[in-house]
Coordinates of N, CA and C in Angstrom, one line a residue:
X4 N -56.2 2.9 32.2 CA -56.7 1.8 33.0 C -57.4 0.8 32.2
X5 N -58.1 1.3 31.2 CA -58.9 0.4 30.3 C -57.9 -0.7 29.7
X6 N -56.8 -0.2 29.3 CA -55.8 -1.1 28.7 C -55.3 -2.1 29.7
X7 N -55.1 -1.6 30.9 CA -54.6 -2.5 32.0 C -55.7 -3.6 32.2
X8 N -57.0 -3.2 32.2 CA -58.0 -4.2 32.5 C -58.1 -5.2 31.4
X9 N -58.0 -4.7 30.1 CA -58.1 -5.6 29.0 C -56.9 -6.5 29.0
X10 N -55.7 -6.0 29.4 CA -54.5 -6.8 29.4 C -54.7 -7.9 30.5
X11 N -55.3 -7.5 31.6 CA -55.5 -8.4 32.7 C -56.5 -9.5 32.3
X12 N -57.5 -9.1 31.6 CA -58.5 -10.0 31.1 C -58.0 -11.0 30.1
X13 N -57.0 -10.5 29.3 CA -56.5 -11.3 28.3 C -55.6 -12.5 28.7
X14 N -55.1 -12.4 29.9 CA -54.3 -13.5 30.5 C -55.2 -14.6 31.0
X15 N -55.0 -15.7 30.6 CA -55.8 -16.9 31.1 C -55.0 -17.6 32.1
X16 N -55.1 -17.2 33.3 CA -54.3 -17.8 34.4 C -55.2 -17.8 35.6
X17 N -54.9 -18.7 36.5 CA -55.6 -18.9 37.7 C -55.4 -17.7 38.7
X18 N -54.2 -17.2 38.8 CA -53.9 -16.1 39.7 C -54.1 -14.8 39.0
X19 N -54.6 -13.8 39.8 CA -54.8 -12.5 39.3 C -53.5 -11.8 39.2
X20 N -53.4 -10.9 38.1 CA -52.1 -10.2 37.9 C -51.8 -9.3 39.1
X21 N -50.6 -9.3 39.5 CA -50.2 -8.5 40.7 C -50.2 -7.0 40.4
X22 N -50.3 -6.3 41.4 CA -50.3 -4.8 41.3 C -49.0 -4.3 40.7
X23 N -47.9 -5.0 41.0 CA -46.6 -4.6 40.5 C -46.5 -4.6 39.0
X24 N -47.1 -5.7 38.4 CA -47.1 -5.8 36.9 C -48.0 -4.7 36.4
X25 N -49.2 -4.5 37.0 CA -50.0 -3.4 36.5 C -49.4 -2.0 36.6
X26 N -48.6 -1.8 37.6 CA -47.9 -0.6 37.8 C -46.8 -0.4 36.7
X27 N -46.1 -1.5 36.3 CA -45.1 -1.4 35.2 C -45.8 -1.0 33.9
X28 N -46.9 -1.7 33.6 CA -47.7 -1.4 32.4 C -48.2 0.0 32.4
X29 N -48.6 0.5 33.5 CA -49.0 1.9 33.6 C -47.9 2.9 33.3
X30 N -46.7 2.6 33.9 CA -45.5 3.5 33.7 C -45.1 3.5 32.2
X31 N -45.2 2.3 31.6 CA -44.9 2.2 30.1 C -45.8 3.0 29.3
X32 N -47.1 2.9 29.6 CA -48.1 3.7 28.9 C -47.8 5.2 29.1
X33 N -47.5 5.6 30.3 CA -47.2 7.0 30.5 C -46.0 7.5 29.7
X34 N -44.9 6.7 29.7 CA -43.7 7.1 28.9 C -44.0 7.1 27.4
X35 N -44.9 6.2 27.0 CA -45.2 6.2 25.5 C -45.9 7.4 25.2
X36 N -46.8 7.9 26.0 CA -47.6 9.1 25.7 C -46.6 10.4 25.7
X37 N -45.7 10.4 26.7 CA -44.8 11.5 26.8 C -43.8 11.5 25.6
X38 N -43.3 10.4 25.2 CA -42.4 10.3 24.1 C -43.1 10.6 22.8
X39 N -44.3 10.3 22.7 CA -45.1 10.6 21.4 C -45.2 12.1 21.2
X40 N -45.1 12.9 22.2 CA -45.2 14.4 22.1 C -43.9 15.1 22.1
X41 N -43.0 14.6 23.0 CA -41.7 15.4 23.2 C -40.5 14.5 22.8
X42 N -40.7 13.3 22.5 CA -39.5 12.4 22.2 C -38.9 11.9 23.5
X43 N -38.0 10.9 23.4 CA -37.4 10.3 24.6 C -36.5 11.2 25.3
X44 N -36.4 11.1 26.6 CA -35.4 11.9 27.3 C -34.0 11.4 27.2
X45 N -33.1 12.4 26.8 CA -31.7 12.0 26.6 C -31.0 12.1 27.9
X46 N -30.1 11.1 28.1 CA -29.3 11.0 29.3 C -28.1 11.9 29.2
X47 N -27.8 12.7 30.2 CA -26.6 13.5 30.3 C -25.5 12.6 30.9
X48 N -24.6 12.0 30.1 CA -23.7 11.0 30.6 C -22.7 11.6 31.6
X49 N -22.4 12.9 31.4 CA -21.4 13.5 32.3 C -22.1 13.8 33.7
X50 N -23.4 13.9 33.8 CA -24.1 14.2 35.0 C -24.6 12.9 35.7
X51 N -25.2 12.0 34.9 CA -25.8 10.8 35.4 C -24.8 9.7 35.7
X52 N -23.7 9.8 35.0 CA -22.6 8.8 35.3 C -21.4 9.5 35.9
X53 N -21.0 9.0 37.0 CA -19.9 9.6 37.8 C -18.6 9.3 37.1
X54 N -18.0 10.4 36.6 CA -16.7 10.2 35.9 C -15.6 11.0 36.6
X55 N -14.6 10.3 37.1 CA -13.5 11.0 37.8 C -12.3 11.2 36.9
X56 N -12.2 10.5 35.8 CA -11.1 10.6 34.9 C -11.2 11.9 34.1
X57 N -10.2 12.8 34.1 CA -10.3 14.1 33.4 C -10.4 13.9 31.9
X58 N -9.6 13.1 31.3 CA -9.6 12.9 29.9 C -11.0 12.3 29.4
X59 N -11.5 11.3 30.2 CA -12.8 10.7 29.8 C -13.9 11.7 30.0
X60 N -13.8 12.6 31.0 CA -14.8 13.6 31.2 C -14.8 14.6 30.0
X61 N -13.6 14.9 29.5 CA -13.5 15.8 28.4 C -14.1 15.2 27.1
X62 N -13.9 13.9 27.0 CA -14.5 13.2 25.8 C -16.0 13.2 25.9
X63 N -16.5 13.0 27.1 CA -17.9 13.0 27.3 C -18.5 14.3 27.0
X64 N -17.9 15.4 27.4 CA -18.4 16.8 27.1 C -18.3 17.0 25.6
X65 N -17.3 16.6 25.0 CA -17.2 16.8 23.5 C -18.3 16.0 22.8
X66 N -18.6 14.8 23.3 CA -19.7 14.0 22.7 C -21.0 14.7 22.9
X67 N -21.2 15.2 24.1 CA -22.5 15.9 24.4 C -22.7 17.2 23.5
X68 N -21.6 17.9 23.4 CA -21.7 19.1 22.5 C -22.0 18.8 21.1
X69 N -21.4 17.7 20.6 CA -21.6 17.3 19.3 C -23.1 16.8 19.1
X70 N -23.6 16.1 20.1 CA -25.0 15.7 20.1 C -25.9 16.8 20.1
X71 N -25.6 17.9 20.9 CA -26.5 19.1 20.9 C -26.5 19.7 19.5
X72 N -25.4 19.8 18.9 CA -25.3 20.4 17.6 C -26.1 19.6 16.5
X73 N -26.0 18.3 16.6 CA -26.8 17.5 15.7 C -28.3 17.6 15.9
X74 N -28.7 17.8 17.1 CA -30.1 17.9 17.4 C -30.7 19.3 17.3
X75 N -29.8 20.2 17.1 CA -30.3 21.6 16.9 C -31.1 21.8 15.6
X76 N -32.4 22.1 15.6 CA -33.2 22.2 14.4 C -32.7 23.3 13.5
X77 N -32.0 24.3 14.1 CA -31.6 25.5 13.3 C -30.3 25.2 12.5
X78 N -29.7 24.0 12.8 CA -28.5 23.7 12.1 C -28.7 22.4 11.3
X79 N -27.8 22.1 10.4 CA -27.8 20.9 9.6 C -29.2 20.8 8.9
X80 N -29.5 21.8 8.2 CA -30.8 21.8 7.4 C -30.7 20.8 6.3
X81 N -29.6 20.3 6.0 CA -29.4 19.3 5.0 C -30.3 18.0 5.3
X82 N -30.6 17.8 6.5 CA -31.4 16.7 6.9 C -32.8 16.7 6.3
X83 N -33.2 17.9 5.9 CA -34.5 18.1 5.2 C -34.5 18.0 3.7
X84 N -33.3 17.7 3.2 CA -33.1 17.5 1.7 C -33.8 16.3 1.3
X85 N -34.5 16.4 0.1 CA -35.2 15.3 -0.5 C -34.3 14.1 -0.9
X86 N -33.0 14.5 -1.2 CA -32.1 13.5 -1.6 C -31.0 13.2 -0.5
X87 N -31.4 13.3 0.7 CA -30.5 13.1 1.8 C -29.8 11.8 1.8
X88 N -30.6 10.7 1.6 CA -30.0 9.4 1.5 C -29.0 9.2 0.4
X89 N -29.3 9.8 -0.8 CA -28.4 9.7 -1.9 C -27.1 10.4 -1.7
X90 N -27.3 11.6 -1.1 CA -26.1 12.4 -0.8 C -25.2 11.8 0.3
X91 N -25.8 11.1 1.3 CA -25.1 10.4 2.3 C -24.3 9.2 1.7
X92 N -24.9 8.6 0.7 CA -24.3 7.5 0.1 C -23.0 8.0 -0.7
X93 N -23.2 9.1 -1.4 CA -22.1 9.7 -2.1 C -20.9 10.1 -1.2
X94 N -21.3 10.6 0.0 CA -20.3 11.0 1.0 C -19.6 9.8 1.5
X95 N -20.3 8.7 1.8 CA -19.7 7.5 2.3 C -18.7 6.9 1.2
X96 N -19.1 6.9 0.0 CA -18.2 6.4 -1.1 C -17.0 7.3 -1.2
X97 N -17.2 8.6 -1.1 CA -16.0 9.5 -1.1 C -15.0 9.2 0.0
X98 N -15.6 9.1 1.2 CA -14.7 8.8 2.4 C -14.0 7.5 2.2
X99 N -14.7 6.5 1.7 CA -14.1 5.2 1.5 C -12.9 5.3 0.5
X100 N -13.1 6.1 -0.6 CA -12.1 6.2 -1.6 C -10.9 7.0 -1.0
X101 N -11.2 8.1 -0.3 CA -10.1 8.8 0.3 C -9.3 8.0 1.3
X102 N -10.0 7.2 2.1 CA -9.3 6.3 3.0 C -8.4 5.3 2.3
X103 N -8.9 4.8 1.1 CA -8.1 3.9 0.3 C -6.9 4.6 -0.3
X104 N -7.0 5.8 -0.7 CA -5.9 6.6 -1.2 C -4.9 6.8 -0.2
X105 N -5.3 7.1 1.0 CA -4.3 7.3 2.1 C -3.6 6.0 2.4
X106 N -4.3 4.9 2.4 CA -3.6 3.6 2.6 C -2.6 3.3 1.5
X107 N -2.9 3.6 0.3 CA -2.0 3.4 -0.8 C -0.8 4.3 -0.7
X108 N -1.0 5.6 -0.3 CA 0.1 6.5 -0.2 C 1.0 6.0 0.9
X109 N 0.4 5.5 2.0 CA 1.3 5.0 3.1 C 2.1 3.8 2.7
X110 N 1.4 2.9 1.9 CA 2.1 1.7 1.5 C 3.3 2.0 0.6
X111 N 3.2 3.1 -0.1 CA 4.3 3.5 -1.0 C 5.3 4.4 -0.3
X112 N 5.1 4.8 0.9 CA 6.0 5.7 1.6 C 7.2 5.0 2.2
X113 N 8.2 5.7 2.6 CA 9.4 5.1 3.1 C 9.2 4.4 4.4
X114 N 8.3 4.9 5.2 CA 8.0 4.2 6.5 C 7.4 2.8 6.3
X115 N 6.5 2.7 5.3 CA 5.9 1.4 5.0 C 6.9 0.5 4.4
X116 N 7.8 1.0 3.5 CA 8.8 0.2 2.9 C 9.8 -0.5 3.9
X117 N 10.1 0.3 4.9 CA 11.0 -0.2 5.9 C 10.4 -1.4 6.7
X118 N 9.1 -1.5 6.7 CA 8.5 -2.6 7.3 C 8.2 -3.8 6.4
X119 N 8.5 -3.6 5.1 CA 8.2 -4.6 4.1 C 9.3 -5.7 4.1
X120 N 8.9 -6.9 4.1 CA 9.9 -8.0 4.0 C 10.7 -8.0 2.7
X121 N 10.0 -7.7 1.6 CA 10.7 -7.6 0.3 C 11.8 -6.5 0.4
X122 N 11.4 -5.4 1.0 CA 12.4 -4.3 1.1 C 13.6 -4.7 1.9
X123 N 13.4 -5.4 3.0 CA 14.5 -5.8 3.9 C 15.3 -6.8 3.2
X124 N 14.7 -7.7 2.4 CA 15.5 -8.7 1.6 C 16.4 -8.0 0.6
X125 N 15.9 -7.0 -0.1 CA 16.7 -6.3 -1.0 C 17.9 -5.5 -0.4
X126 N 17.6 -5.0 0.8 CA 18.7 -4.3 1.6 C 19.8 -5.4 1.9
X127 N 19.3 -6.6 2.3 CA 20.3 -7.6 2.6 C 21.2 -8.0 1.4
X128 N 20.6 -8.0 0.3 CA 21.4 -8.3 -1.0 C 22.3 -7.2 -1.3
X129 N 21.9 -6.0 -1.1 CA 22.8 -4.8 -1.3 C 24.0 -4.8 -0.4
X130 N 23.7 -5.2 0.9 CA 24.8 -5.3 1.8 C 25.8 -6.5 1.4
X131 N 25.2 -7.5 0.9 CA 26.0 -8.7 0.5 C 26.9 -8.3 -0.7
X132 N 26.4 -7.4 -1.5 CA 27.2 -7.0 -2.7 C 28.1 -5.8 -2.4
X133 N 27.9 -5.2 -1.2 CA 28.7 -4.0 -0.8 C 28.2 -2.7 -1.2
X134 N 26.9 -2.6 -1.5 CA 26.3 -1.3 -1.9 C 25.9 -0.5 -0.6
X135 N 25.7 -1.3 0.4 CA 25.2 -0.7 1.7 C 26.1 -1.3 2.8
X136 N 26.6 -0.5 3.8 CA 27.4 -1.1 4.8 C 26.5 -1.6 5.9
X137 N 27.1 -2.1 7.0 CA 26.3 -2.7 8.1 C 25.4 -1.8 8.8
X138 N 25.8 -0.5 8.8 CA 25.0 0.5 9.5 C 23.9 1.1 8.6
X139 N 23.8 0.6 7.4 CA 22.8 1.0 6.5 C 23.1 2.2 5.6
X140 N 24.4 2.7 5.7 CA 24.9 3.8 4.9 C 25.3 3.3 3.5
X141 N 25.0 4.2 2.5 CA 25.4 3.9 1.1 C 26.9 4.0 0.9
X142 N 27.5 3.0 0.4 CA 28.9 3.0 0.2 C 29.3 3.6 -1.2
X143 N 30.6 3.7 -1.5 CA 31.0 4.2 -2.8 C 30.4 3.4 -3.9
X144 N 30.4 2.1 -3.8 CA 29.8 1.3 -4.9 C 28.3 1.7 -5.0
X145 N 27.6 1.9 -3.9 CA 26.2 2.3 -4.0 C 26.0 3.7 -4.6
X146 N 26.9 4.6 -4.3 CA 26.8 5.9 -4.9 C 27.0 5.9 -6.4
X147 N 27.9 5.0 -6.9 CA 28.0 4.8 -8.3 C 26.7 4.3 -9.0
X148 N 26.1 3.3 -8.3 CA 24.8 2.8 -8.8 C 23.7 3.8 -8.8
X149 N 23.8 4.8 -7.9 CA 22.7 5.8 -7.9 C 22.8 6.7 -9.1
X150 N 24.0 6.8 -9.7 CA 24.1 7.6 -10.9 C 23.7 7.0 -12.2
X151 N 23.3 5.7 -12.1 CA 22.9 4.9 -13.2 C 21.4 4.7 -13.1
X152 N 20.7 4.8 -14.2 CA 19.2 4.8 -14.2 C 18.6 3.6 -15.0
X153 N 19.5 2.6 -15.3 CA 19.0 1.4 -16.0 C 19.9 0.2 -15.7
X154 N 19.4 -0.9 -15.3 CA 20.3 -2.0 -15.0 C 21.4 -1.6 -14.0
X155 N 21.0 -1.0 -12.9 CA 22.0 -0.3 -12.0 C 23.1 -1.3 -11.5
X156 N 22.6 -2.4 -11.0 CA 23.6 -3.4 -10.4 C 24.5 -4.0 -11.5
X157 N 23.9 -4.3 -12.6 CA 24.7 -5.0 -13.6 C 25.8 -4.0 -14.2
X158 N 25.4 -2.8 -14.5 CA 26.4 -1.9 -15.1 C 27.4 -1.4 -14.0
X159 N 27.0 -1.3 -12.8 CA 28.0 -0.9 -11.7 C 29.0 -2.0 -11.5
X160 N 28.5 -3.3 -11.5 CA 29.4 -4.4 -11.4 C 30.4 -4.5 -12.6
X161 N 29.9 -4.2 -13.8 CA 30.8 -4.2 -14.9 C 31.9 -3.2 -14.8
X162 N 31.5 -2.0 -14.3 CA 32.5 -0.9 -14.1 C 33.5 -1.3 -13.0
X163 N 33.0 -1.7 -11.9 CA 33.9 -1.9 -10.7 C 34.7 -3.2 -10.8
X164 N 34.3 -4.1 -11.6 CA 35.0 -5.4 -11.8 C 35.9 -5.2 -13.1
X165 N 36.0 -4.0 -13.6 CA 36.9 -3.6 -14.7 C 36.7 -4.5 -16.0
X166 N 35.4 -4.7 -16.2 CA 35.0 -5.4 -17.4 C 35.0 -4.5 -18.6
X167 N 35.0 -3.2 -18.3 CA 34.9 -2.2 -19.4 C 36.3 -1.4 -19.6
X168 N 37.2 -1.6 -18.7 CA 38.4 -0.8 -18.7 C 39.3 -1.0 -19.9
X169 N 39.5 -2.3 -20.2 CA 40.4 -2.6 -21.3 C 39.8 -2.8 -22.6
X170 N 38.5 -2.4 -22.7 CA 37.8 -2.6 -24.0 C 37.7 -1.3 -24.8
X171 N 37.6 -1.4 -26.1 CA 37.5 -0.2 -26.9 C 36.1 0.4 -26.8
X172 N 36.0 1.6 -27.2 CA 34.6 2.3 -27.1 C 33.6 1.5 -27.9
X173 N 34.0 0.9 -29.0 CA 33.0 0.1 -29.8 C 32.6 -1.2 -29.1
X174 N 33.5 -1.8 -28.4 CA 33.2 -3.0 -27.6 C 32.3 -2.6 -26.4
X175 N 32.6 -1.5 -25.7 CA 31.7 -1.1 -24.6 C 30.3 -0.8 -25.1
X176 N 30.2 -0.1 -26.3 CA 28.9 0.2 -26.9 C 28.2 -1.1 -27.2
X177 N 28.9 -2.1 -27.7 CA 28.3 -3.4 -28.0 C 27.8 -4.1 -26.8
X178 N 28.6 -4.1 -25.7 CA 28.2 -4.7 -24.5 C 26.9 -4.0 -23.9
X179 N 26.9 -2.7 -23.9 CA 25.8 -2.0 -23.3 C 24.5 -2.1 -24.1
X180 N 24.7 -2.4 -25.4 CA 23.5 -2.5 -26.3 C 22.7 -3.7 -25.8
X181 N 23.3 -4.7 -25.2 CA 22.6 -5.9 -24.7 C 21.6 -5.5 -23.6
X182 N 21.8 -4.4 -22.9 CA 20.9 -4.0 -21.8 C 19.8 -3.1 -22.2
X183 N 19.8 -2.7 -23.5 CA 18.8 -1.8 -24.0 C 18.1 -2.3 -25.2
X184 N 18.6 -3.3 -25.9 CA 18.0 -3.8 -27.1 C 16.8 -4.6 -26.7
X185 N 15.6 -4.3 -27.3 CA 14.4 -5.0 -27.1 C 14.1 -6.0 -28.1
X186 N 14.9 -6.1 -29.1 CA 14.7 -7.0 -30.3 C 15.2 -8.4 -29.9
X187 N 14.4 -9.4 -30.2 CA 14.9 -10.8 -30.0 C 14.4 -11.6 -31.2
X188 N 15.4 -12.3 -31.8 CA 15.0 -13.1 -33.0 C 15.4 -14.6 -32.6
X189 N 14.3 -15.4 -32.5 CA 14.5 -16.8 -32.3 C 15.2 -17.1 -31.0
X190 N 16.3 -17.9 -31.1 CA 17.1 -18.2 -29.9 C 18.2 -17.2 -29.6
X191 N 18.2 -16.1 -30.3 CA 19.2 -15.0 -30.1 C 20.4 -15.2 -31.0
X192 N 21.3 -14.2 -30.8 CA 22.5 -14.2 -31.7 C 23.4 -15.4 -31.3
X193 N 24.1 -16.0 -32.3 CA 25.0 -17.1 -32.0 C 26.4 -16.6 -32.5
X194 N 27.4 -16.7 -31.6 CA 28.7 -16.2 -31.9 C 29.7 -17.4 -31.9
X195 N 30.7 -17.2 -32.8 CA 31.7 -18.3 -32.9 C 32.6 -18.3 -31.7
X196 N 33.4 -19.4 -31.6 CA 34.2 -19.6 -30.4 C 35.3 -18.5 -30.3
X197 N 35.9 -18.1 -31.3 CA 36.9 -17.1 -31.3 C 36.4 -15.7 -31.5
X198 N 35.0 -15.5 -31.6 CA 34.4 -14.2 -31.9 C 34.5 -13.3 -30.6
X199 N 34.9 -12.1 -30.9 CA 35.0 -11.1 -29.8 C 33.7 -10.9 -29.1
X200 N 32.6 -11.1 -29.8 CA 31.3 -10.8 -29.2 C 30.9 -11.9 -28.2
X201 N 31.5 -13.1 -28.4 CA 31.2 -14.2 -27.4 C 31.9 -13.8 -26.1
X202 N 33.1 -13.2 -26.1 CA 33.7 -12.8 -24.9 C 32.9 -11.7 -24.2
X203 N 32.4 -10.8 -25.0 CA 31.6 -9.7 -24.4 C 30.3 -10.3 -23.8
X204 N 29.7 -11.2 -24.4 CA 28.5 -11.9 -23.9 C 28.8 -12.6 -22.6
X205 N 29.9 -13.3 -22.6 CA 30.3 -14.1 -21.4 C 30.6 -13.1 -20.2
X206 N 31.2 -12.0 -20.4 CA 31.4 -11.0 -19.4 C 30.1 -10.6 -18.8
X207 N 29.1 -10.3 -19.6 CA 27.8 -9.8 -19.1 C 27.1 -10.9 -18.3
X208 N 27.2 -12.1 -18.8 CA 26.5 -13.2 -18.1 C 27.2 -13.6 -16.8
X209 N 28.5 -13.5 -16.8 CA 29.2 -13.8 -15.5 C 28.9 -12.8 -14.4
X210 N 28.8 -11.5 -14.8 CA 28.4 -10.5 -13.8 C 26.9 -10.7 -13.3
X211 N 26.1 -11.0 -14.3 CA 24.7 -11.3 -14.0 C 24.6 -12.5 -13.0
X212 N 25.4 -13.5 -13.2 CA 25.4 -14.7 -12.4 C 25.9 -14.4 -11.0
X213 N 26.8 -13.5 -10.9 CA 27.3 -13.0 -9.6 C 26.2 -12.4 -8.7
X214 N 25.4 -11.6 -9.4 CA 24.3 -10.9 -8.7 C 23.3 -11.9 -8.2
X215 N 23.0 -12.9 -9.1 CA 22.0 -13.9 -8.8 C 22.5 -14.8 -7.6
X216 N 23.8 -15.1 -7.6 CA 24.4 -15.9 -6.5 C 24.2 -15.2 -5.2
X217 N 24.4 -13.9 -5.2 CA 24.3 -13.1 -3.9 C 22.9 -13.2 -3.4
X218 N 21.9 -13.2 -4.2 CA 20.5 -13.3 -3.8 C 20.2 -14.8 -3.3
X219 N 20.8 -15.7 -4.1 CA 20.5 -17.1 -3.7 C 21.1 -17.5 -2.4
X220 N 22.3 -16.9 -2.1 CA 23.0 -17.1 -0.8 C 22.1 -16.7 0.4
X221 N 21.3 -15.6 0.2 CA 20.4 -15.1 1.2 C 19.0 -15.6 1.0
X222 N 18.8 -16.5 0.1 CA 17.5 -17.1 -0.2 C 16.5 -16.0 -0.6
X223 N 17.0 -15.0 -1.4 CA 16.1 -13.9 -1.8 C 15.9 -14.0 -3.3
X224 N 14.7 -13.9 -3.7 CA 14.4 -14.0 -5.2 C 14.7 -12.6 -5.8
X225 N 15.6 -12.6 -6.8 CA 15.9 -11.4 -7.5 C 15.4 -11.5 -8.9
X226 N 14.9 -10.3 -9.4 CA 14.5 -10.3 -10.8 C 15.6 -10.7 -11.7
X227 N 15.4 -11.7 -12.6 CA 16.5 -12.2 -13.4 C 16.8 -11.2 -14.5
X228 N 18.0 -10.6 -14.3 CA 18.4 -9.6 -15.3 C 18.7 -10.2 -16.6
X229 N 19.1 -11.5 -16.6 CA 19.4 -12.2 -17.9 C 18.2 -12.2 -18.8
X230 N 17.0 -12.2 -18.3 CA 15.8 -12.2 -19.1 C 15.7 -11.0 -20.0
X231 N 16.3 -9.9 -19.5 CA 16.2 -8.6 -20.2 C 17.4 -8.3 -21.1
X232 N 18.4 -9.2 -21.1 CA 19.6 -9.1 -21.9 C 19.3 -9.6 -23.3
X233 N 19.6 -8.8 -24.3 CA 19.4 -9.2 -25.7 C 20.7 -8.9 -26.5
X234 N 21.3 -9.9 -27.1 CA 22.6 -9.8 -27.8 C 22.4 -9.7 -29.3
X235 N 21.2 -9.6 -29.8 CA 21.0 -9.6 -31.3 C 21.6 -8.5 -32.0
X236 N 21.7 -7.3 -31.4 CA 22.2 -6.1 -32.1 C 23.7 -5.8 -31.7
X237 N 24.3 -6.7 -30.9 CA 25.6 -6.4 -30.5 C 26.6 -6.2 -31.6
X238 N 26.5 -7.1 -32.6 CA 27.4 -7.0 -33.8 C 27.2 -5.7 -34.6
X239 N 25.9 -5.3 -34.8 CA 25.6 -4.1 -35.5 C 26.1 -2.9 -34.8
X240 N 25.8 -2.8 -33.5 CA 26.3 -1.7 -32.7 C 27.8 -1.6 -32.7
X241 N 28.5 -2.7 -32.7 CA 29.9 -2.7 -32.7 C 30.5 -2.0 -34.0
X242 N 29.9 -2.5 -35.1 CA 30.4 -1.9 -36.4 C 30.0 -0.5 -36.5
X243 N 28.8 -0.2 -36.1 CA 28.3 1.2 -36.1 C 29.2 2.1 -35.3
X244 N 29.6 1.7 -34.1 CA 30.5 2.5 -33.3 C 31.9 2.6 -33.9
X245 N 32.3 1.7 -34.7 CA 33.6 1.8 -35.4 C 33.5 2.6 -36.7
X246 N 32.3 3.1 -37.0 CA 32.2 4.0 -38.2 C 31.9 3.2 -39.5
X247 N 31.6 2.0 -39.3 CA 31.3 1.2 -40.5 C 29.9 1.5 -41.0
X248 N 29.7 1.5 -42.3 CA 28.4 1.8 -42.9 C 27.5 0.6 -42.5
X249 N 26.3 0.9 -42.0 CA 25.4 -0.1 -41.4 C 24.8 -1.0 -42.5
X250 N 24.4 -0.5 -43.6 CA 23.7 -1.3 -44.6 C 24.3 -2.6 -45.0
X251 N 25.6 -2.6 -45.4 CA 26.3 -3.8 -45.7 C 26.3 -4.9 -44.6
X252 N 26.4 -4.3 -43.3 CA 26.4 -5.2 -42.2 C 25.1 -5.9 -42.0
X253 N 24.0 -5.2 -42.2 CA 22.6 -5.8 -42.1 C 22.4 -6.8 -43.3

């Protein structure tokens, strides 16, 4: 009551403070004293709030059970740890990293790829080239490409367009060397007009252009295979495949 009187005296107003205001202040003081000793009273949501939905009621009960476990002083003694805040920070960082790992795993999964625009564009190009049919099934051409592990489209097209059929083993080796050779000198190898290597180079570039045209028709950007083709060792590989001693050729 002393606090109520001092509070009333502290107000400089013409009218006296009503009994209702004093009653509210009294109740607040009473609650403050009770909470100081026993803590605030927790509300039982399942009892104090009328819930008719079965699933919602189950969720409320689960929440209340979890709350009771967290408030049980005999459990979770980790709260008394001197490094509790530090450990919680480490736990949050770990959860954040694990969540990021799951996101990356999903982004690389087949389900995520099917939703990717880039993936759908590549499927459209494969359909245009005949590697996948309209129903999404892999065709014979596609199965051939699956057996190749480097420059799949280019080599498959070379095979199925019979660019390798009438060539000698040495010529085939020379052509394929362009897909694996990493050496590039200046502007690249220059072949004469009647040189057999010029014909081999033109066959490779024509097939590469066919693949690019299929992507351009669908307005899909395809990695330029031509940037990876190197013709510098074509002549050397040709003579090597024919059994010629390499040193004089070099």
